[in-house]
CSV table of C-alpha atoms and ligand atoms in Angstrom, one decimal:
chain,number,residue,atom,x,y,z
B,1,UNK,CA,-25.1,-17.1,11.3
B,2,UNK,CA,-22.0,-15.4,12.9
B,3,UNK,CA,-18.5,-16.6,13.0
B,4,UNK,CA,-19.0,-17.1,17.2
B,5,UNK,CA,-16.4,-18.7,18.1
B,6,UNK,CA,-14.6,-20.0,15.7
B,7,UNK,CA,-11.1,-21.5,15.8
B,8,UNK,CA,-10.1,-19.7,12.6
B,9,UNK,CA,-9.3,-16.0,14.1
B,10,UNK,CA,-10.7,-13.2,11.5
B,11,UNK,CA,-9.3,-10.2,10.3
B,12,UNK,CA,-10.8,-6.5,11.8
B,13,UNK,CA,-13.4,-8.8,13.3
B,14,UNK,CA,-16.3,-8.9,15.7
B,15,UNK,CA,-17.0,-12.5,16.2
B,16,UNK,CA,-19.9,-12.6,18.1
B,17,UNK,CA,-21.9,-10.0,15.3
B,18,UNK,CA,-19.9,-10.9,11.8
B,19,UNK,CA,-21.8,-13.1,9.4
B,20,UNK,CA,-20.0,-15.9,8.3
B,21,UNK,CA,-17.4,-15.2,5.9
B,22,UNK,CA,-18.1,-16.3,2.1
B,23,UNK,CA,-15.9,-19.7,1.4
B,24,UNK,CA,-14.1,-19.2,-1.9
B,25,UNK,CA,-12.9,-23.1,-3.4
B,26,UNK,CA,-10.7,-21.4,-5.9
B,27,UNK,CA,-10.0,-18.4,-7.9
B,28,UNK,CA,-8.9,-17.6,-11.8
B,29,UNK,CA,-8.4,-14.5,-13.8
B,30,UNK,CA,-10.7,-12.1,-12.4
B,31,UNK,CA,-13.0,-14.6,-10.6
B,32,UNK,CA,-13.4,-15.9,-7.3
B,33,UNK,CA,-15.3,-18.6,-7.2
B,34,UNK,CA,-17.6,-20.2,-4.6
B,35,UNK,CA,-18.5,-23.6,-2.9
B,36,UNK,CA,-22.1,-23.4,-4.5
B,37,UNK,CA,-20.7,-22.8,-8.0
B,38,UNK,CA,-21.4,-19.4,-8.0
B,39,UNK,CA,-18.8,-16.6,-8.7
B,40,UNK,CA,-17.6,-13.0,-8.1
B,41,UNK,CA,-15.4,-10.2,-10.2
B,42,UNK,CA,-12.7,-9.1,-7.5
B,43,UNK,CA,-13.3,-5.8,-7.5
B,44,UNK,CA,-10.2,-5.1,-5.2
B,45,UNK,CA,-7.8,-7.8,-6.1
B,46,UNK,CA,-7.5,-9.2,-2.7
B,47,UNK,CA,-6.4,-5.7,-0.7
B,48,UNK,CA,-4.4,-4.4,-3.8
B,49,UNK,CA,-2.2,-6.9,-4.4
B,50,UNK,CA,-3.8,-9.4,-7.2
B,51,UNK,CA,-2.5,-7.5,-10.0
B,52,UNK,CA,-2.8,-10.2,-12.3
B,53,UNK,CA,-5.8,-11.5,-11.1
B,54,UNK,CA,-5.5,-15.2,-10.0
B,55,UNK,CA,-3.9,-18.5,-11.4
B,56,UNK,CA,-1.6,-16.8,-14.4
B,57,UNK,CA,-0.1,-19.2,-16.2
B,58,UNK,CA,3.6,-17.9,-16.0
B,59,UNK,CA,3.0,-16.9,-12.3
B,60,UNK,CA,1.9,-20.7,-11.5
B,61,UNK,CA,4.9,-22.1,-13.7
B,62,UNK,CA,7.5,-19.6,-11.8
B,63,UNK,CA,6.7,-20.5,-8.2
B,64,UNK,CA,6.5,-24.5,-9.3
B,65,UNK,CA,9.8,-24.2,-11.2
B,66,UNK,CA,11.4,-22.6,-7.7
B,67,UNK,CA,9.7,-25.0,-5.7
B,68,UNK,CA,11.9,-27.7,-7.6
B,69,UNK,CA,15.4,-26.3,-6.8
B,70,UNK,CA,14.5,-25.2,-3.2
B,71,UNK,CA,11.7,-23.6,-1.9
B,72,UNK,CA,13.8,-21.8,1.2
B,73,UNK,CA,17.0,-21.3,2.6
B,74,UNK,CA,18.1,-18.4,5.2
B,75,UNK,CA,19.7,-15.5,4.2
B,76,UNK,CA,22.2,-15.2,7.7
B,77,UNK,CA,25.8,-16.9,6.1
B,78,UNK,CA,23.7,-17.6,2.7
B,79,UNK,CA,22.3,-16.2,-0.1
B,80,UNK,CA,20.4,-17.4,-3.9
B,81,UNK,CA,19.9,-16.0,-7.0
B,82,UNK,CA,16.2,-14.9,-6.8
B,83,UNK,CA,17.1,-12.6,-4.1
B,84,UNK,CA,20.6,-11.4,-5.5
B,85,UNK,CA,18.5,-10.7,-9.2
B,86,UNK,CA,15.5,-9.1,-7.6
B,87,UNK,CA,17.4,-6.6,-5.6
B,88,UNK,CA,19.0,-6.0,-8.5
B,89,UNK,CA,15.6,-5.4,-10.6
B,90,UNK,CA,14.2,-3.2,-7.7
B,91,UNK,CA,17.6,-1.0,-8.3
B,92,UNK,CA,16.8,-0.2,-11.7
B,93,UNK,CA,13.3,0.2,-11.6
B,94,UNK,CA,12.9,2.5,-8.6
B,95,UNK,CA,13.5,6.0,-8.7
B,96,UNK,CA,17.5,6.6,-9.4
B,97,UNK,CA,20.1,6.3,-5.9
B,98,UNK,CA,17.6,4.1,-4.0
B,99,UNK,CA,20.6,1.0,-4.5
B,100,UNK,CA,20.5,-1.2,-1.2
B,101,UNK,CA,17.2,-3.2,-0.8
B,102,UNK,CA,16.4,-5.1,2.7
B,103,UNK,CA,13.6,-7.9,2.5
B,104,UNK,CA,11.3,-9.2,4.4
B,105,UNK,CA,7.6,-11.1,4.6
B,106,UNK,CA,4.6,-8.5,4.8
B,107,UNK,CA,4.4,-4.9,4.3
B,108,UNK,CA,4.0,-4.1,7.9
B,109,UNK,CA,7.4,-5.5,8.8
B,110,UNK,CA,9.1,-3.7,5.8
B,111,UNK,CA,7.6,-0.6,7.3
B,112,UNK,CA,9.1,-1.7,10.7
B,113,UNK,CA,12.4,-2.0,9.2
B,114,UNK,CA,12.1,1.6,7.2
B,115,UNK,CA,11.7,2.9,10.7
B,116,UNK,CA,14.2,1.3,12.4
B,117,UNK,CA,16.4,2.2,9.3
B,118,UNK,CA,15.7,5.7,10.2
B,119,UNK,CA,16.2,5.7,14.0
B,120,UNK,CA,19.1,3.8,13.4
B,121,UNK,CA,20.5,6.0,10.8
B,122,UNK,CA,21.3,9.4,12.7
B,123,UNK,CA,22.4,7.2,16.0
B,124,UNK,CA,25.1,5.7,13.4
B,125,UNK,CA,25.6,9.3,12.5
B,126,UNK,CA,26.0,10.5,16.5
B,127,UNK,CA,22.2,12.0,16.1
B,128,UNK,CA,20.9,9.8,18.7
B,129,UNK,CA,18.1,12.3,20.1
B,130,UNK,CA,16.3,12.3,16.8
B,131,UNK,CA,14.2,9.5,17.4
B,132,UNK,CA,10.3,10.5,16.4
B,133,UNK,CA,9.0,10.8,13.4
B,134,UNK,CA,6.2,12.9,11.5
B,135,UNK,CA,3.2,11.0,9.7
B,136,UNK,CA,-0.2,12.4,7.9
B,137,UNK,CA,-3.5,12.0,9.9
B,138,UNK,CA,-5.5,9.4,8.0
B,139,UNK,CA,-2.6,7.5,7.7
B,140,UNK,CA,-1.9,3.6,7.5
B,141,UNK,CA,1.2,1.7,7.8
B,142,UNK,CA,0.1,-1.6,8.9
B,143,UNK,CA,-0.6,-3.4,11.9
B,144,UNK,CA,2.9,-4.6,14.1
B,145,UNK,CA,3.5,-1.9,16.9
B,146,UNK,CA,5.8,0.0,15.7
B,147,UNK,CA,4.1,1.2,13.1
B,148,UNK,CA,0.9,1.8,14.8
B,149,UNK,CA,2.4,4.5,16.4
B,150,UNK,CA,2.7,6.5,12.9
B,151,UNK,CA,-0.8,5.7,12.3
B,152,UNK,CA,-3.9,8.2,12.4
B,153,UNK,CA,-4.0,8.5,16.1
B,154,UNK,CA,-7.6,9.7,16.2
B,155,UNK,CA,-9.9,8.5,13.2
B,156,UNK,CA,-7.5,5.2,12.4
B,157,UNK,CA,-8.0,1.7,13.3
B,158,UNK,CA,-5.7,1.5,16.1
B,159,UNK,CA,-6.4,4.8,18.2
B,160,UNK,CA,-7.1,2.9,20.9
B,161,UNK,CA,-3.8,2.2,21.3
B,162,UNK,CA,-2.3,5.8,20.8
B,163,UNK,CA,-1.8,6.0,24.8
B,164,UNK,CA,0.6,3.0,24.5
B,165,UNK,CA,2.7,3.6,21.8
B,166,UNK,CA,5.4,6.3,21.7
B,167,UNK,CA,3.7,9.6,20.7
B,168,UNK,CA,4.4,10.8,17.4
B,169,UNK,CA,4.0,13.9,15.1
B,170,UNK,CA,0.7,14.3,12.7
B,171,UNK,CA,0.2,16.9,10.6
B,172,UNK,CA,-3.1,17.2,8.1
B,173,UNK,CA,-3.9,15.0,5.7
B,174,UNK,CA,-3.2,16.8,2.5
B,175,UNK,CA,-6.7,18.1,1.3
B,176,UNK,CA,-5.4,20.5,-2.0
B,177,UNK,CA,-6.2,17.6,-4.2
B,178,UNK,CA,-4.3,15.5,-7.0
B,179,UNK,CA,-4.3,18.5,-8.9
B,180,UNK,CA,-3.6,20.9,-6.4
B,181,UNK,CA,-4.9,23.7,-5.2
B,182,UNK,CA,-2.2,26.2,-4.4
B,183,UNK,CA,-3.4,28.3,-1.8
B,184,UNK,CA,-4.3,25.6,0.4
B,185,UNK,CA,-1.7,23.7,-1.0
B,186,UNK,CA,0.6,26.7,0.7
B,187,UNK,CA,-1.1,26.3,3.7
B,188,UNK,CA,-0.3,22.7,4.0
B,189,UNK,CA,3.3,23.2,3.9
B,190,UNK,CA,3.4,26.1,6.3
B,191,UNK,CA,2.0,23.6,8.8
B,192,UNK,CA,4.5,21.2,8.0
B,193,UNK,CA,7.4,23.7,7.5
B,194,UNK,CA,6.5,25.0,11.4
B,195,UNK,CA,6.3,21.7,12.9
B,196,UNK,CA,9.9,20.6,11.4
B,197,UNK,CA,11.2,24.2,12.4
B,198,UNK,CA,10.1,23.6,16.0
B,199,UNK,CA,11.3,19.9,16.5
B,200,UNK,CA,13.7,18.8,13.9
B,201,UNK,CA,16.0,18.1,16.3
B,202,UNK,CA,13.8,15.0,17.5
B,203,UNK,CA,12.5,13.9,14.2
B,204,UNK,CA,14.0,11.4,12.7
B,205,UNK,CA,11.5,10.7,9.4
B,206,UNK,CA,8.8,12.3,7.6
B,207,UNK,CA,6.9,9.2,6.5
B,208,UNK,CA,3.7,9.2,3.9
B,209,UNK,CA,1.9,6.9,1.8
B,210,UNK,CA,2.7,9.1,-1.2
B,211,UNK,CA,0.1,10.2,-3.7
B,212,UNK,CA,-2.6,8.4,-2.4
B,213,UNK,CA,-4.0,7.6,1.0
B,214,UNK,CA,-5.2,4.0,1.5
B,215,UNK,CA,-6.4,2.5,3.8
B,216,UNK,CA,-7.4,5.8,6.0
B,217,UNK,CA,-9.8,6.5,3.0
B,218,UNK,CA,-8.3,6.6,-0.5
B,219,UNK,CA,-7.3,10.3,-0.1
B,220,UNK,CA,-5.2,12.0,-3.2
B,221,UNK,CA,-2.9,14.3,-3.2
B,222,UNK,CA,0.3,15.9,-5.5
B,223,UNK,CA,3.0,15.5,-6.5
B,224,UNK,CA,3.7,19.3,-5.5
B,225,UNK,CA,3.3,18.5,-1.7
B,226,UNK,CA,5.5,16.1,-1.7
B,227,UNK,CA,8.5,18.1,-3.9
B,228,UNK,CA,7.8,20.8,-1.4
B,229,UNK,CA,8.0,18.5,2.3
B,230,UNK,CA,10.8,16.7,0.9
B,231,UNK,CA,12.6,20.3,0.5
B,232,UNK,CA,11.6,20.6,3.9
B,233,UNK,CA,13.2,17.5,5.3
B,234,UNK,CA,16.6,17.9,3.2
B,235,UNK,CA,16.9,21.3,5.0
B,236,UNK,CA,16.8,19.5,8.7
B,237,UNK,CA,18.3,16.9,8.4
B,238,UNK,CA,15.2,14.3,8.4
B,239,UNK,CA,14.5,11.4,6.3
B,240,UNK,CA,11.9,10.7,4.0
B,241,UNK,CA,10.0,7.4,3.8
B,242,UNK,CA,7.7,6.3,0.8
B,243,UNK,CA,5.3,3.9,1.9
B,244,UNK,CA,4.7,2.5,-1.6
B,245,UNK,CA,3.1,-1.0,0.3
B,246,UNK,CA,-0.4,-0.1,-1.7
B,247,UNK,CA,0.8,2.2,-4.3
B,248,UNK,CA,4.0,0.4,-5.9
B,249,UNK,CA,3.3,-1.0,-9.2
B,250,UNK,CA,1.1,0.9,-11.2
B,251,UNK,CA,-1.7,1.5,-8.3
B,252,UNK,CA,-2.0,5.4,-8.9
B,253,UNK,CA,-0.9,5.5,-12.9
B,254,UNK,CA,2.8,5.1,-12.8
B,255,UNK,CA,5.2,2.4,-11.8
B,256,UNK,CA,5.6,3.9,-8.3
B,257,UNK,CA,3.7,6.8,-7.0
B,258,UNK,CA,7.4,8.5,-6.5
B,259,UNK,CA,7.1,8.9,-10.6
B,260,UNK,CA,4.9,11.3,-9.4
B,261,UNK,CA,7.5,13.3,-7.7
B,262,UNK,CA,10.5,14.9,-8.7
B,263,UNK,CA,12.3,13.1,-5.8
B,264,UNK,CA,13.9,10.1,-4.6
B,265,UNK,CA,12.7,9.1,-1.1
B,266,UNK,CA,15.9,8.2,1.4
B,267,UNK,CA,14.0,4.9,2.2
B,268,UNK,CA,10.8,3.4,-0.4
B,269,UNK,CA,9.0,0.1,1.1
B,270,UNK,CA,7.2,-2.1,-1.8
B,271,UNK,CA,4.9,-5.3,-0.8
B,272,UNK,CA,1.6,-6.6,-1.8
B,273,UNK,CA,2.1,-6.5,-5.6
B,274,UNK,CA,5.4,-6.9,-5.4
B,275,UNK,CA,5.1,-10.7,-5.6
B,276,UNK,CA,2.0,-10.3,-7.9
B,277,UNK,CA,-0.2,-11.2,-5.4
B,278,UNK,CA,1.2,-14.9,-5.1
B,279,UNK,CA,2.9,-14.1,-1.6
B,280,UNK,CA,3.5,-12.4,1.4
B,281,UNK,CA,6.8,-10.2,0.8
B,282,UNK,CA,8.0,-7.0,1.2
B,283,UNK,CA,11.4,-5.1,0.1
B,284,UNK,CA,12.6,-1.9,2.2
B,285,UNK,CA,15.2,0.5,-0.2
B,286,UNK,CA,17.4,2.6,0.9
B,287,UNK,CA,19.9,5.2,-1.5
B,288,UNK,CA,24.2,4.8,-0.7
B,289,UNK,CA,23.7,7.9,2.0
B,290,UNK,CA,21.7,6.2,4.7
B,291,UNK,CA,23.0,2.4,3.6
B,292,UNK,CA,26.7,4.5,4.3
B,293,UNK,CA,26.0,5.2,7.5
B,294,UNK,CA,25.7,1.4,8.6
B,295,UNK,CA,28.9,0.3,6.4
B,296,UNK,CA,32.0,1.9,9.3
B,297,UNK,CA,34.7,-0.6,11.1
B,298,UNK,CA,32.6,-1.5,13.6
B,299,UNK,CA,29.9,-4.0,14.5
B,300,UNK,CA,27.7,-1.9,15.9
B,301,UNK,CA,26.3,0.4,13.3
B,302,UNK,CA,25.1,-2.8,11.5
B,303,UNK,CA,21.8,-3.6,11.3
B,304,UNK,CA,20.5,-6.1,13.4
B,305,UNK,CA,17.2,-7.4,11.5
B,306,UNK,CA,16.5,-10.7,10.1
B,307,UNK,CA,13.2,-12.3,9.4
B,308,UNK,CA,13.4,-16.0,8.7
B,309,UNK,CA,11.7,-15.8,5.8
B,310,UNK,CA,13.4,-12.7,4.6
B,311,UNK,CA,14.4,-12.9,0.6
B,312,UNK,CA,12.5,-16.0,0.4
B,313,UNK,CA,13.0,-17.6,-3.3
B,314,UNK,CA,9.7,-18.8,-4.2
B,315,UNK,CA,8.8,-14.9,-3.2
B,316,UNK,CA,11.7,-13.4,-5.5
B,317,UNK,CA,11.1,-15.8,-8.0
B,318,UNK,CA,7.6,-15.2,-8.8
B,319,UNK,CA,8.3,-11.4,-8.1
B,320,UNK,CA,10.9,-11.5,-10.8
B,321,UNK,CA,8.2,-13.0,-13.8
B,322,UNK,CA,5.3,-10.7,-12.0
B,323,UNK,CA,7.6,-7.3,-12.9
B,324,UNK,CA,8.7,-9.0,-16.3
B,325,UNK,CA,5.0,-9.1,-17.4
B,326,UNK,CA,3.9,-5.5,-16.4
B,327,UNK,CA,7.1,-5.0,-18.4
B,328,UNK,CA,6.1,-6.9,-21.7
B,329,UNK,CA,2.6,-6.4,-21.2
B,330,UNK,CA,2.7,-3.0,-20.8
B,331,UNK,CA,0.4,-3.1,-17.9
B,332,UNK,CA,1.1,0.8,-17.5
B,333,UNK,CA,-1.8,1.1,-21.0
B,334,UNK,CA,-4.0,-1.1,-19.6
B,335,UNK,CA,-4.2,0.8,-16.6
B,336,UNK,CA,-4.7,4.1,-18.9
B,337,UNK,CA,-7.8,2.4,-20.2
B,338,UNK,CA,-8.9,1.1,-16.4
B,339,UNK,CA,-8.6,5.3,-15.5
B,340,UNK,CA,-10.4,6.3,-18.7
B,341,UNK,CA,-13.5,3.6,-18.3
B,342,UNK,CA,-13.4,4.0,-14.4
B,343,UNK,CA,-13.7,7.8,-15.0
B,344,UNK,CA,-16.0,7.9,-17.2
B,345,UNK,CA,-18.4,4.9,-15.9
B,346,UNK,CA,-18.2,5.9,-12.5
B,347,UNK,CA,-18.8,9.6,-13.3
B,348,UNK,CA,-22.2,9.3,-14.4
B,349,UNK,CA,-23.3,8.0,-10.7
B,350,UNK,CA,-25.3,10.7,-9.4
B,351,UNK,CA,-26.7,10.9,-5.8
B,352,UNK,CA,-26.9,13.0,-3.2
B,353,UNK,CA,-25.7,10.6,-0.8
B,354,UNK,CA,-22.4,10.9,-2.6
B,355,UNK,CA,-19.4,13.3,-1.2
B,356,UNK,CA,-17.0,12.5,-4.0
B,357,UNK,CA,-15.9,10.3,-6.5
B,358,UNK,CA,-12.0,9.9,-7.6
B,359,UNK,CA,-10.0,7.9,-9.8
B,360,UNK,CA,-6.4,7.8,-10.5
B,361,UNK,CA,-4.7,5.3,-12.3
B,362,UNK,CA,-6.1,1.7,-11.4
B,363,UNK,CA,-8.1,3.0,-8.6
B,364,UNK,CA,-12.4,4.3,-8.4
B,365,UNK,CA,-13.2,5.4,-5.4
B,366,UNK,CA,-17.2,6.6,-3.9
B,367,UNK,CA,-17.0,8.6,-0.8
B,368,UNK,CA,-20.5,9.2,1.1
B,369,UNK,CA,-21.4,11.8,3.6
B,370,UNK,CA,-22.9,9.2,5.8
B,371,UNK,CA,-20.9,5.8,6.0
B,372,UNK,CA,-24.2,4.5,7.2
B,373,UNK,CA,-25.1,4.5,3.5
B,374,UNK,CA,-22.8,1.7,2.5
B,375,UNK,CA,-24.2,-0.7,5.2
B,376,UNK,CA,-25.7,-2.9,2.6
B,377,UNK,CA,-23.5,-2.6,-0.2
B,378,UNK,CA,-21.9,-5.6,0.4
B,379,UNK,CA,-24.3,-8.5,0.0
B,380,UNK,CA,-25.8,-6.2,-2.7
B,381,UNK,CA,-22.6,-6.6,-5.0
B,382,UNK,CA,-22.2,-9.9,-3.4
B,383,UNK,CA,-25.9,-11.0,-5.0
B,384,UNK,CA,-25.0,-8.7,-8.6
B,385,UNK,CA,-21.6,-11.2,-8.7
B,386,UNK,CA,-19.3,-8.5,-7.7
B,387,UNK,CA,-16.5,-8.8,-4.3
B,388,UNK,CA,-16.7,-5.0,-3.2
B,389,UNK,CA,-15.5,-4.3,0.3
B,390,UNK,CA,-16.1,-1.0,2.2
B,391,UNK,CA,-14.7,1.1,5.0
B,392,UNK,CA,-15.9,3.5,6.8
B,393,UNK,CA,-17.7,6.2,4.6
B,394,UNK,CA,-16.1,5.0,0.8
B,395,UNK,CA,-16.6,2.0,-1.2
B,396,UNK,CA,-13.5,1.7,-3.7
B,397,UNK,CA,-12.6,-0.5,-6.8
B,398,UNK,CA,-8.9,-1.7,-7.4
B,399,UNK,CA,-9.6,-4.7,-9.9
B,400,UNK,CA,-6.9,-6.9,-11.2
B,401,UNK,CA,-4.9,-4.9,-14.0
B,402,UNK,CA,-6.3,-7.7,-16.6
B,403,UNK,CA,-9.7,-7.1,-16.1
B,404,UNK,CA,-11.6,-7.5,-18.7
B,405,UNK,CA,-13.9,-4.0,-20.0
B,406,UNK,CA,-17.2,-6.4,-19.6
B,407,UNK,CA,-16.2,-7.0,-16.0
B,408,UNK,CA,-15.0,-3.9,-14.8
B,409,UNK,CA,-18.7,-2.2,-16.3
B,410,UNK,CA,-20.0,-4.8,-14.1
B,411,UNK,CA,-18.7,-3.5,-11.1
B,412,UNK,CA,-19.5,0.0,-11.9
B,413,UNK,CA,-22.9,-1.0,-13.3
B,414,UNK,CA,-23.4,-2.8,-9.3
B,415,UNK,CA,-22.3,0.4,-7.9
B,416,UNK,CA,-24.5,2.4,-10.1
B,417,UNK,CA,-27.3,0.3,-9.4
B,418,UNK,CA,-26.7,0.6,-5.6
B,419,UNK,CA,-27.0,4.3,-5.4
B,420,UNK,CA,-30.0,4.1,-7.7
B,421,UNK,CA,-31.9,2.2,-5.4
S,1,PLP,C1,0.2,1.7,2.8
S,1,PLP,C2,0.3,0.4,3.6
S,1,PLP,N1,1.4,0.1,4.3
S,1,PLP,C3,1.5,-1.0,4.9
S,1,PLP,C4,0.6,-2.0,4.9
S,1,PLP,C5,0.7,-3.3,5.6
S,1,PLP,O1,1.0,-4.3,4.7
S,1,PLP,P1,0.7,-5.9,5.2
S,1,PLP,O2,-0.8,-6.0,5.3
S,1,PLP,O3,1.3,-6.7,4.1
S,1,PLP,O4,1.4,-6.0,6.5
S,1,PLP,C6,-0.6,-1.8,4.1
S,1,PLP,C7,-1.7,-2.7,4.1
S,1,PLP,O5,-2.8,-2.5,3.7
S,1,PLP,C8,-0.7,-0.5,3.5
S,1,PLP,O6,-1.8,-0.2,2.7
């Protein structure tokens, strides 16, 4: 059975081929559970942003508690205390000067505004022909259209529309590695280091996923690179965004993948687990310098942005208790032990189907030479109990930061199993 044609309109979907999506009645912990009583370990914490699995208790009692004194109100003319003290949180736990923080409801839009931030930024400052920016190939900043432009323009989701939107500049995806290698390292930022020498007068903002690559295939890369680019950008003039929508909050190790760095981006965009999971919401920070060049005497250097459910409170609220329990919980150890069982589990899979396999903080990833290897994976961690969802030529694990040791061998023991067979 396919979806056909369906009123419900699915996700990076074929209608007339895709097999009818599984119907989940509710969800706890780790587990989803299904209409026929059956469950499955998320393996990927619904895209990356289920950190604490499903239903916590003082998740639940956060967002019902809000719900009680007022579930939304705008922020044009008004403002609440869950947005004021979240802003406020994001100040002090983000790398030091990033101090003004703009929200809004998904990551994509937060990414909009990052950009707009940018563009907006040097017109404020008289620099109104910088107005491109540079992105990695194999990047991913979300759907909207604006930020499909800074997307791979070749290999990425949305190349068919690289005609359409304004052209951009790509340099490689960094390939020297986590740990890098220097030489190629080197060669990485001659490329960028000619491309901004050529054109910084038109770019406005180097922007990158930092540390690791999502959704254009779960590519790592150092801390080094990005020291060195942001060196780089200082020198001309040019922004630089941190797109932290998958890696903010522990994804890659550390709080934000910028702890990776010895820098502080000019503009940092947080979402999925910024609410826990619980929510749509995103939050776009910026340090005083490029928040400075919008505050001047006159009207129109401010900036005009607004979603109506930017700030929301049941958002801020439960964003509030999902940072205070990777606080008290030290969620940053249990995502030690996820690396060190991920590592090891995960490193004993041997085929020669398999490319390379990678982990970095809360994140195992399988890359194949031939994606045609992962048709069936799949329904075959579907039938072993285990949600697993593949792109292209990797399958990857991002499980819930509470995952139990039992459940996350599970999922490694499916994957193991599936390259055995
Ligand atoms: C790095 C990155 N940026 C932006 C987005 C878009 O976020 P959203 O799906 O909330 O619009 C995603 C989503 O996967 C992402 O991985």
């Amino acid at each position: 059975m396919t979806l056909k044609k369906s009123p419900l309109w699915y996700p990076y979907s074929q209608h007339k081929t895709m097999e009818l999506p599984i119907k989940i009645s509710h969800a706890k912990n780790c587990h989803l559970y299904l209409e026929n009583g059956k469950s499955l370990i998320d393996g990927i914490s619904s895209w990356w942003c289920a950190i604490h699995g499903y239903q916590h208790p003082k998740l639940n009692q956060a967002i019902t508690r809000q719900l009680h004194q007022m579930s939304h109100v705008m922020m044009g003319g008004l403002t609440h205390e869950p947005a004021q003290k979240l802003a406020q949180k994001l100040v002090d736990i983000t790398p030091n000067g990033l101090n003004h923080v703009f929200f809004s409801d998904s990551g994509s839009v937060g990414m909009e505004v990052a950009m707009k931030l940018a563009l907006q930024y040097h017109k404020n400052k008289g620099d109104s022909h910088k107005t491109k920016f540079i992105a990695l190939k194999k990047s991913y900043h979300g759907d909207t259209c604006g930020v499909i432009s800074i997307g791979d323009p070749q290999d990425g989701m949305h190349a068919q529309f690289s005609s359409i939107f304004p052209k951009q500049f790509f340099v490689s995806s960094p390939q020297s590695g986590f740990i890098p290698d220097h030489k190629l390292l080197n060669q990485e930022i001659d490329e960028v280091a000619t491309l901004i020498k050529k054109n910084h007068d038109h770019i406005a903002a180097f922007v990158v996923e930092p540390i690791m690559q999502g959704a254009g295939g779960f590519n790592l890369y150092s801390g080094e690179y990005l020291n060195q680019v942001s060196k780089l950008c200082k020198d001309h003039n040019i922004l630089f965004i941190f797109d932290e929508v998958a890696t903010g909050f522990g994804r890659t190790g550390k709080l934000f993948a910028a702890n990776h760095t010895q820098i502080t981006p000019d503009i940092m965009v947080l979402g999925k687990a910024l609410t826990g999971g619980m929510i749509g919401h995103a939050a776009t920070l910026a340090t005083s310098q490029v928040f400075d060049a919008f505050y001047t005497d006159s009207d129109d250097d401010a900036f005009m942005h607004g979603p109506t459910f930017m700030g929301n409170p049941l958002a801020c609220s439960v964003a509030l208790k999902s940072i205070e329990i990777f606080e008290e919980e030290n969620y940053l150890d249990k995502i030690a032990l996820i690396h060190t069982q991920l590592t090891e589990e995960l490193g004993q899979i041997n085929s020669k189907k398999i490319k390379e396999i990678r982990t970095l903080g809360g994140l195992g990833v399988i890359e194949v030479h031939d994606p045609k290897t992962l048709e069936s994976i799949q329904k075959f961690a579907v039938d072993h109990g285990v949600w697993l969802r593949p792109f292209g030529n990797v399958v990857y694990t991002t499980p819930p930061y509470i995952i139990k040791s039992q459940d996350l061998t599970k999922i490694t023991q499916t994957l193991t199993q599936f390259f055995k067979e």
